[in-house]
Amino acid sequence: MTTLVPVLGDQLSLNISSLLGRDRTQTVVLMVEVHEETVYVKHHKAKLAYVLSAMRHHAELLRSEGWQVDYVTLDEPENAGSFTGELARAIERHAPEHICVTEAGEWRVKAMLDSWPDRFDVPVTLYTDDRFLASHAEFEAWAEGRKQLRMEYFYRDMRRKSGLLMDGNDPAGGQWNYDAENRKPAQRDSAIPRPLHFTPDAITRDVMQLVASHFGDHIGSMDSFGFAVTRADALKQQTHFLDHVLAHFGDFQDAMLTDEPFLWHSILSPYINSGLLDPLELCKEVEQRYRDGYIPINAAEGFVRQVIGWREYVRGIYWLAGPDYVLRNALGAKRPLPSFYWTGQTDMHCLSQAIGQTREFAYAHHIQRLMITGNFALLIGVDPQEVHEWYLAVYADAYEWVELPNTLGMSQFADGGMLASKPYAASGAYINRMSDYCRTCRYDVKSKTGPDACPFNALYWDFIARNEATLRGNPRMAMPYKNWERMSAADKSALQRQATKFLETLG
Ligand code: FAD
Ligand code: DLZ
Ligand code: SF4
């Protein structure tokens, strides 16, 4: 009586629902490296190395826990190249009586799993992915009948449900949200923490060779590869974050500094998303540090909000919106993604920093993603699908359920406001306030027109003017439109000419 349990590359948790309570002597765990998953977008080389090495290490861990694991590597000659093809081969090898699998994390793979009962003569049972606080049904019930979906209200429900940072029925510290205290610009300071660097072991080195030989034309480098690839090492990074970084997470959450990619961020998203770390366990640790008096409430609340607020909320939106969400384009944006998103070669220092470190580390923190690369694509009107494919490819933590709503909804406003209440559009002044990038930029952040003017300035007003019909009615956009109205006709057309001239240089 063999049960076959396919474990996907983002299901690397020992307590994944498909394995819970199962008899290890009667179960074969199937893990497969497949071409289709490595190229549905051209993933960053370091992301591929991370995912495949974490999978191989997880297979070892499962074996050490007494599971029988059938692991198929990418370069195995008979490899069928897809989950479905590999399942067909595994069925021949093991003649299972039952297939049990935890639900997929995205529509594309869900469609594959949903096709299995018709394709194979073996019963298939799908299990809920219980590594999230809110089930699909719970999120749908929460969204039902609301005119507007807003993260803040959902987040408060998640605080109540989890009991995290709650004093009885009230939020710890008296406020639900301390975001207003989390906008300090960082100063260059020798106390800036660094994430741990994990030297690649033999398994990771093998994978890196495989990636270099098969995916040499994908973006990025593996030279600085230092991701944890096991739960044990991911836990070390978690502890490092809790002990040395978290206290200032809140203060400098939005800050950016030249050649400082990580600042006070956790660098835990790849591990949380692939299952090496448990998000609730992590939030409980964060709460404990606050209760023990080691960290201020703005740090604890700020972090917990990202995980049980934003992370759960974007997942809810992804599944609620349906498989056509990816096609939304509320602002009718059509421009191709500039080629410098792949090379990092641009005179705009903020963009070359954000893209340069993305190429090196497959990482950029939230404000770089939202207010530098995302903001620029929004201002110039890039086709949201191209923007989406870029983000999905370049970050080690990128899986569609979390990347798409962040990109298409939060960053590009392509869902017309389903996820966010207003577009995250900003001129150079915001970037100058939150970073030191402008100090060494070839452009002048204070100028709006002329050859040295910061491109973000004219592009911002061009965005406001171009999208007036769609955005003017949005109460949160009242101020920019009031300011635009107050400008003289000559100033308006000078800004628009400046923007047009700049856009022509992009080809
Ligand atoms: P920290 O700043 O330390 O935050 C702590 C944790 O909170 C993160 O590890 C993550 O699990 C969670 N978190 C924070 N913000 C978000 C958010 N908006 N949505 C979901 N989880 C959040 N995050 C991904 O995990 N995968 C993606 O593919 C992804 N794509 C993004 C694309 C765009 C355009 C934008 C604006 C944001 C995207 N994010 C994505 C959200 C966020 O930028 C990353 O989670 C964060 O930068 C990861 O780095 P960190 O672990 O150091 O996070
Ligand atoms: C991201 C990724 C990559 C690059 N490769 C694989 C793979 O070879 N095998 C695998 O099981 N998973 C991989 N993944 C993660 C999957 O894409 C992820 O599990 C699905 O997208 C979940 O819906
Ligand atoms: Fe970016 Fe403009 Fe500042 Fe240069 S001046 S770093 S382009 S915001």
XYZ file of C-alpha atoms and ligand atoms in Angstrom:
591
model
C 0.000 0.000 0.000
C 2.215 2.842 -1.201
C 1.173 6.457 -0.967
C 3.092 8.826 -3.227
C 3.541 12.323 -1.812
C 4.912 14.902 -4.270
C 6.619 17.697 -2.317
C 7.068 20.860 -4.382
C 10.026 23.197 -4.177
C 8.235 25.684 -1.917
C 6.924 22.980 0.436
C 10.191 22.380 2.284
C 8.616 22.094 5.750
C 8.888 18.883 7.759
C 5.307 19.343 8.933
C 3.830 20.044 5.484
C 0.166 18.979 5.546
C 0.586 16.202 2.950
C 3.013 14.354 5.270
C 1.340 14.881 8.630
C 0.430 11.658 10.417
C 1.532 9.501 7.493
C 3.131 6.065 7.937
C 6.755 6.445 6.818
C 7.054 2.798 5.834
C 4.153 3.077 3.378
C 5.036 6.448 1.866
C 7.307 7.562 -0.940
C 8.074 11.275 -1.002
C 8.629 12.468 -4.570
C 10.805 15.518 -5.184
C 11.640 16.534 -8.741
C 13.821 19.172 -10.320
C 12.067 19.990 -13.574
C 12.966 22.160 -16.533
C 9.492 23.738 -16.690
C 9.851 25.234 -13.192
C 13.314 26.573 -13.900
C 12.292 28.475 -17.041
C 8.625 29.572 -16.695
C 10.450 32.847 -16.170
C 14.220 33.142 -16.541
C 14.973 33.010 -12.814
C 18.072 34.692 -11.416
C 20.957 32.190 -11.227
C 21.243 32.628 -7.446
C 17.510 31.982 -7.033
C 17.826 28.739 -9.007
C 20.853 27.716 -6.941
C 18.976 28.520 -3.733
C 15.780 26.632 -4.646
C 17.493 23.528 -6.020
C 20.053 23.311 -3.228
C 17.375 23.832 -0.551
C 15.352 21.030 -2.200
C 18.342 18.645 -2.189
C 19.109 19.431 1.447
C 15.470 18.981 2.385
C 15.466 15.547 0.754
C 18.466 14.649 2.945
C 16.648 15.899 6.038
C 13.533 13.894 5.182
C 15.674 10.759 4.696
C 17.348 11.343 8.052
C 13.856 11.527 9.587
C 13.025 8.093 8.205
C 11.170 9.034 5.027
C 11.801 7.243 1.768
C 12.525 9.952 -0.794
C 12.587 9.511 -4.553
C 14.552 12.521 -5.792
C 14.952 13.295 -9.510
C 17.701 15.730 -10.474
C 17.467 18.144 -13.359
C 20.215 16.494 -15.372
C 18.866 12.953 -15.096
C 18.644 11.817 -18.771
C 15.081 10.462 -18.452
C 13.776 13.585 -16.660
C 10.424 14.424 -18.302
C 10.805 18.138 -17.555
C 7.466 18.799 -15.845
C 5.699 17.934 -12.595
C 3.044 15.965 -14.482
C 5.588 14.107 -16.626
C 7.648 13.206 -13.581
C 4.564 12.081 -11.679
C 3.722 9.746 -14.575
C 7.201 8.199 -14.379
C 7.025 7.913 -10.585
C 3.662 6.141 -10.832
C 5.331 3.541 -13.053
C 8.202 3.109 -10.564
C 6.124 2.857 -7.385
C 2.610 1.772 -8.468
C 1.059 3.878 -5.681
C -2.491 3.358 -4.503
C -2.894 6.943 -3.533
C -1.336 10.325 -4.355
C -1.410 12.983 -1.643
C -0.201 16.511 -2.231
C -0.434 19.868 -0.502
C -2.170 22.481 -2.661
C 0.038 24.499 -5.027
C 1.036 28.082 -4.360
C -0.058 29.498 -7.687
C -2.737 29.218 -10.352
C -0.366 27.745 -12.979
C 0.634 24.786 -10.809
C -2.855 24.454 -9.307
C -4.145 23.785 -12.849
C -1.563 20.993 -13.192
C -2.508 19.388 -9.887
C -6.212 19.701 -10.725
C -5.611 17.777 -13.975
C -4.040 14.767 -12.220
C -7.225 12.890 -11.235
C -8.302 12.820 -14.900
C -4.872 11.885 -16.204
C -3.919 9.128 -13.811
C -5.746 6.088 -12.667
C -4.806 6.749 -9.042
C -6.903 8.733 -6.535
C -5.443 12.133 -5.719
C -6.067 13.940 -2.431
C -5.236 17.636 -2.130
C -4.423 19.078 1.289
C -4.793 22.679 2.426
C -1.521 24.520 2.890
C -1.859 25.283 6.583
C 1.330 27.341 6.805
C -0.828 30.482 6.559
C -3.014 32.099 9.210
C -5.961 32.765 6.915
C -7.448 30.037 4.725
C -8.828 30.941 1.285
C -12.361 30.651 2.676
C -11.561 32.939 5.603
C -10.143 35.625 3.343
C -13.143 35.374 1.001
C -15.487 35.725 3.983
C -13.551 38.754 5.208
C -13.654 40.387 1.747
C -17.316 39.578 1.113
C -19.508 42.671 0.929
C -16.681 45.163 1.557
C -16.589 48.123 -0.810
C -12.845 48.418 -0.362
C -10.316 45.855 0.785
C -7.712 47.409 3.027
C -4.809 45.614 4.634
C -5.111 47.482 7.936
C -8.508 46.000 8.841
C -7.566 42.522 7.736
C -4.360 42.824 9.754
C -6.253 43.720 12.929
C -8.324 40.569 12.480
C -5.120 38.541 12.106
C -3.745 40.101 15.295
C -6.934 39.109 17.122
C -6.928 35.629 15.579
C -3.272 34.895 16.379
C -3.201 36.779 19.693
C 0.126 38.274 18.591
C 0.972 41.548 20.348
C -2.416 41.640 22.037
C -3.156 42.657 25.624
C -6.550 41.059 26.019
C -8.716 42.695 23.343
C -6.361 45.644 22.895
C -3.241 46.023 20.810
C 0.013 45.971 22.791
C 1.260 49.504 23.412
C -2.209 50.937 22.758
C -1.971 51.381 18.981
C -2.535 48.903 16.155
C 0.021 50.428 13.835
C 3.274 52.325 14.442
C 4.109 52.970 10.800
C 4.425 56.723 11.360
C 7.495 56.010 13.540
C 9.089 53.823 10.890
C 10.281 56.365 8.342
C 13.688 57.481 9.549
C 16.423 57.949 6.955
C 19.520 55.896 7.846
C 22.868 57.516 8.613
C 26.076 55.933 7.352
C 27.290 54.228 10.455
C 29.668 51.379 11.219
C 26.923 49.683 13.266
C 24.937 48.724 10.164
C 24.329 44.979 10.533
C 25.075 42.386 7.842
C 23.170 39.152 7.208
C 25.052 35.921 7.866
C 26.908 34.470 4.888
C 26.705 30.682 4.508
C 29.610 29.239 2.555
C 28.294 26.854 -0.135
C 28.805 23.183 0.806
C 29.394 20.339 -1.687
C 25.683 19.992 -2.532
C 25.336 23.724 -3.187
C 28.539 23.796 -5.223
C 27.216 20.951 -7.422
C 23.973 22.841 -7.944
C 25.856 26.037 -8.762
C 27.771 24.174 -11.455
C 24.539 22.790 -12.850
C 22.982 26.260 -12.901
C 26.054 27.798 -14.536
C 26.057 25.187 -17.290
C 22.275 25.147 -17.983
C 21.210 28.711 -17.260
C 24.239 30.843 -18.075
C 22.078 33.337 -19.986
C 19.823 34.043 -16.973
C 20.238 37.303 -15.071
C 22.585 37.652 -12.127
C 25.663 36.221 -10.584
C 26.309 33.503 -8.007
C 29.669 34.971 -6.921
C 28.229 36.370 -3.679
C 25.956 33.377 -3.012
C 25.539 33.083 0.752
C 21.936 31.944 1.304
C 21.147 29.378 3.942
C 19.911 26.201 2.224
C 18.855 24.222 5.298
C 16.360 24.898 8.045
C 19.196 24.775 10.592
C 21.077 27.584 8.850
C 17.917 29.565 8.124
C 17.238 29.415 11.879
C 20.727 30.847 12.472
C 19.863 33.800 10.239
C 16.559 34.159 12.097
C 18.354 34.295 15.461
C 20.929 36.718 14.052
C 18.097 38.975 12.936
C 16.299 38.764 16.288
C 19.487 39.444 18.276
C 21.255 42.074 16.198
C 18.906 43.667 13.685
C 15.271 43.671 14.778
C 15.564 46.470 17.352
C 15.986 48.997 14.525
C 13.813 47.231 11.946
C 11.000 49.706 12.543
C 13.054 52.895 12.590
C 14.812 52.291 9.290
C 12.256 50.180 7.441
C 12.028 52.678 4.566
C 15.666 53.793 4.495
C 18.124 53.270 1.611
C 21.896 53.767 1.561
C 24.456 53.451 -1.218
C 26.180 50.037 -1.257
C 24.146 48.868 1.761
C 21.610 46.424 0.323
C 20.412 44.885 3.579
C 20.328 47.537 6.336
C 17.931 46.523 9.123
C 15.913 44.025 7.082
C 15.596 40.392 8.024
C 16.553 38.714 4.692
C 14.255 35.894 5.728
C 11.686 35.941 2.905
C 13.311 33.204 0.760
C 13.298 30.873 3.775
C 9.760 31.723 4.873
C 8.390 31.319 1.344
C 10.029 27.973 0.655
C 9.076 26.564 4.029
C 12.412 26.438 5.848
C 11.110 28.922 8.412
C 7.720 29.079 10.044
C 6.260 32.622 9.905
C 4.164 32.263 13.064
C 7.015 30.774 15.069
C 9.130 33.748 13.941
C 6.455 36.284 14.934
C 6.146 34.665 18.356
C 9.904 35.072 18.835
C 9.583 38.721 17.835
C 6.789 39.240 20.336
C 8.867 37.563 23.069
C 11.765 40.001 22.465
C 9.299 42.853 22.904
C 7.723 41.355 26.048
C 11.201 40.795 27.516
C 12.030 44.465 26.921
C 14.732 43.972 24.281
C 13.028 45.744 21.395
C 10.609 48.677 21.104
C 7.005 48.260 20.089
C 7.482 49.988 16.707
C 10.013 47.308 15.723
C 7.903 44.384 16.943
C 4.637 45.678 15.510
C 6.290 46.782 12.254
C 7.702 43.304 11.685
C 4.600 41.378 12.726
C 2.495 43.606 10.416
C 4.645 42.656 7.422
C 4.224 38.960 8.103
C 0.681 38.427 9.371
C -0.601 41.603 7.728
C 0.908 42.205 4.303
C 2.091 38.674 3.553
C -1.270 37.107 4.384
C -3.202 39.955 2.741
C -1.399 39.716 -0.621
C -1.946 35.964 -0.641
C -5.641 36.508 0.020
C -5.873 39.004 -2.838
C -3.995 36.656 -5.201
C -6.466 33.815 -4.758
C -9.536 36.052 -4.485
C -8.738 37.909 -7.719
C -8.506 34.746 -9.801
C -6.183 33.590 -12.579
C -6.984 36.645 -14.749
C -5.571 39.066 -12.184
C -2.287 38.910 -14.083
C -3.983 40.462 -17.148
C -5.173 43.608 -15.375
C -3.866 46.913 -16.674
C -6.029 49.666 -15.175
C -3.729 52.461 -16.345
C -3.383 51.056 -19.875
C 0.424 50.942 -19.568
C 2.168 49.594 -22.682
C 5.824 50.609 -22.680
C 8.405 47.796 -22.783
C 10.593 47.367 -19.698
C 13.815 49.349 -20.262
C 16.748 47.061 -20.979
C 18.738 48.508 -18.056
C 16.477 46.564 -15.685
C 18.499 43.538 -16.790
C 21.949 45.158 -16.957
C 21.800 47.824 -14.251
C 23.483 50.214 -16.689
C 21.872 53.593 -16.145
C 23.081 56.992 -14.931
C 20.200 57.135 -12.442
C 22.081 56.195 -9.310
C 19.039 54.982 -7.348
C 18.132 52.558 -10.141
C 21.677 51.364 -10.756
C 22.009 50.658 -7.009
C 18.727 48.756 -6.703
C 19.271 46.776 -9.904
C 23.001 46.243 -9.307
C 22.424 44.619 -5.933
C 19.502 42.639 -7.338
C 21.876 41.204 -9.929
C 24.454 40.434 -7.249
C 22.263 39.090 -4.419
C 18.807 38.288 -5.908
C 17.615 40.608 -3.142
C 16.395 44.175 -2.738
C 14.411 45.406 0.224
C 10.808 46.507 0.066
C 11.292 50.234 -0.463
C 13.813 49.656 -3.224
C 11.322 47.353 -4.961
C 8.395 49.710 -4.414
C 9.828 53.214 -4.618
C 12.802 52.791 -6.952
C 12.333 50.062 -9.580
C 8.535 49.847 -9.137
C 8.012 53.604 -8.990
C 10.086 54.202 -12.122
C 8.202 51.541 -14.115
C 4.903 53.020 -12.920
C 5.877 56.585 -13.842
C 6.988 55.689 -17.361
C 4.016 53.356 -17.917
C 5.616 49.930 -18.428
C 3.313 47.061 -19.366
C 2.500 45.525 -15.942
C 3.021 41.989 -17.226
C 6.600 42.799 -18.174
C 7.163 44.345 -14.762
C 5.632 41.263 -13.122
C 7.848 38.864 -15.062
C 10.933 40.836 -14.085
C 10.151 40.727 -10.351
C 9.195 37.055 -10.548
C 12.535 36.265 -12.183
C 14.997 38.333 -10.213
C 14.261 37.805 -6.499
C 15.116 34.679 -4.526
C 11.845 35.002 -2.594
C 9.630 35.364 -5.674
C 6.661 33.027 -6.107
C 3.678 34.271 -8.032
C 1.202 34.294 -5.117
C 3.275 36.875 -3.268
C 5.076 38.639 -6.114
C 2.115 39.314 -8.414
C -0.134 41.253 -6.012
C 2.859 43.206 -4.742
C 3.924 44.105 -8.284
C 0.720 44.408 -10.225
C -1.447 45.670 -7.355
C 0.715 47.546 -4.893
C 3.449 48.810 -7.155
C 1.838 49.290 -10.586
C -1.781 50.038 -9.517
C -2.780 47.840 -12.454
C -5.700 46.374 -10.483
C -7.217 49.855 -10.245
C -7.044 49.932 -6.446
C -8.188 46.459 -5.426
C -5.108 46.017 -3.215
C -3.872 49.547 -2.487
C -5.736 52.787 -1.952
C -3.483 54.878 -4.220
C -0.569 54.489 -6.619
C 2.884 54.512 -5.026
C 4.137 57.239 -7.381
C 6.830 59.633 -6.187
C 9.215 62.247 -7.516
C 12.935 62.492 -6.725
C 12.163 64.369 -3.482
C 10.952 61.157 -1.805
C 14.051 59.224 -2.896
C 16.254 62.058 -1.681
C 14.504 62.101 1.698
C 14.821 58.357 2.272
C 18.292 57.697 0.806
C 21.728 59.112 0.079
C 21.531 58.052 -3.576
C 21.015 61.558 -4.955
C 24.226 62.920 -3.430
C 26.381 61.034 -5.908
C 23.995 60.947 -8.848
C 24.804 62.560 -12.177
C 21.324 64.168 -12.018
C 20.200 67.028 -9.780
C 17.283 65.964 -7.647
C 16.246 69.568 -7.044
C 15.876 70.369 -10.782
C 12.735 69.616 -12.702
C 13.756 70.659 -16.209
C 17.005 70.942 -18.140
C 19.703 68.418 -19.043
C 20.687 67.686 -15.427
C 17.189 67.467 -13.951
C 16.336 64.294 -12.025
C 14.153 62.280 -14.460
C 11.796 61.223 -11.652
C 10.579 64.832 -11.261
C 9.172 65.483 -14.720
C 8.094 61.842 -15.043
C 6.059 62.172 -11.852
C 4.062 65.128 -13.191
C 3.725 63.472 -16.570
C 2.257 60.431 -14.803
C -0.181 62.646 -12.908
C -1.264 64.437 -16.095
C -1.424 61.287 -18.231
C -3.624 59.399 -15.784
C -5.905 62.243 -14.761
C -9.073 60.597 -16.053
C -8.477 57.481 -13.948
C -6.946 58.967 -10.804
C -8.464 62.392 -10.232
C -11.522 60.999 -8.455
C -9.343 59.172 -5.897
C -9.527 61.164 -2.630
C -5.941 60.189 -1.787
C -4.776 61.832 -5.028
C -6.495 65.155 -4.293
C -3.279 66.902 -3.237
C -1.189 66.105 -6.336
C -4.041 67.165 -8.621
C -4.501 70.404 -6.669
C -0.779 71.127 -7.059
C -0.898 70.272 -10.753
C -3.841 72.659 -11.240
C -1.985 75.454 -9.505
C 0.920 75.255 -11.971
C 1.082 77.687 -14.879
C 0.431 76.344 -18.372
C 4.066 77.129 -19.248
C 5.394 75.108 -16.296
C 3.094 72.211 -17.113
C 4.183 72.032 -20.714
C 7.871 72.411 -19.770
C 7.520 69.387 -17.461
C 5.717 67.371 -20.084
C 8.292 68.271 -22.754
C 11.056 67.239 -20.342
C 9.335 63.904 -19.694
C 8.754 63.243 -23.407
C 12.373 63.999 -24.222
C 13.559 61.638 -21.504
C 11.175 58.874 -22.578
C 12.530 59.137 -26.122
C 15.982 58.276 -24.788
C 14.591 54.964 -23.503
C 13.703 53.906 -27.058
P 11.746 42.384 5.781
O 11.733 43.813 5.400
O 12.682 41.971 6.818
O 10.247 42.011 6.190
C 9.952 40.862 6.987
C 9.086 39.866 6.290
O 7.804 40.406 6.065
C 9.580 39.436 4.925
O 10.556 38.431 5.017
C 8.293 38.955 4.271
O 8.034 37.619 4.618
C 7.230 39.834 4.894
N 6.826 40.921 4.021
C 7.175 42.210 4.102
N 6.522 42.948 3.190
C 5.755 42.088 2.493
C 4.844 42.243 1.414
N 4.568 43.431 0.875
N 4.270 41.132 0.930
C 4.518 39.921 1.458
N 5.355 39.722 2.491
C 5.953 40.799 3.011
N 7.975 39.513 -1.122
C 8.169 38.212 -1.321
O 8.286 37.454 -0.347
N 8.262 37.688 -2.575
C 8.166 38.480 -3.678
O 8.247 37.991 -4.796
C 7.957 39.870 -3.499
N 7.860 40.693 -4.554
C 7.673 42.045 -4.360
C 7.525 42.877 -5.477
C 7.314 44.223 -5.294
C 7.134 45.120 -6.491
C 7.227 44.761 -3.995
C 6.980 46.207 -3.794
C 7.357 43.945 -2.895
C 7.569 42.578 -3.051
N 7.698 41.704 -1.948
C 7.873 40.375 -2.166
C 7.518 42.188 -0.569
C 8.806 42.608 0.141
O 9.504 43.527 -0.650
C 9.697 41.428 0.501
O 8.948 40.486 1.228
C 10.875 41.837 1.360
O 11.622 42.832 0.703
C 11.733 40.628 1.662
O 12.917 40.992 2.316
P 13.134 40.714 3.869
O 12.933 39.296 4.163
O 14.441 41.322 4.230
O 11.931 41.529 4.465
C 10.975 27.959 -8.205
C 11.221 26.510 -8.468
C 12.235 26.122 -9.334
C 13.135 27.108 -9.968
N 12.456 24.834 -9.620
C 11.692 23.886 -9.042
C 11.864 22.514 -9.329
O 12.694 22.128 -10.135
N 11.081 21.641 -8.684
C 10.133 22.007 -7.805
O 9.454 21.160 -7.213
N 9.925 23.293 -7.547
C 10.678 24.243 -8.131
N 10.449 25.552 -7.886
C 9.354 25.909 -6.990
C 8.018 25.743 -7.704
O 7.984 26.593 -8.826
C 6.905 26.019 -6.729
O 6.879 25.004 -5.795
C 5.590 26.131 -7.409
O 5.595 27.284 -8.151
C 4.466 26.164 -6.398
O 3.278 26.493 -6.970
Fe 17.486 58.864 -8.533
Fe 16.958 61.367 -9.302
Fe 18.175 60.929 -6.996
Fe 19.452 60.483 -9.295
S 18.736 62.426 -8.536
S 19.432 59.155 -7.483
S 17.802 59.737 -10.581
S 16.115 60.305 -7.535
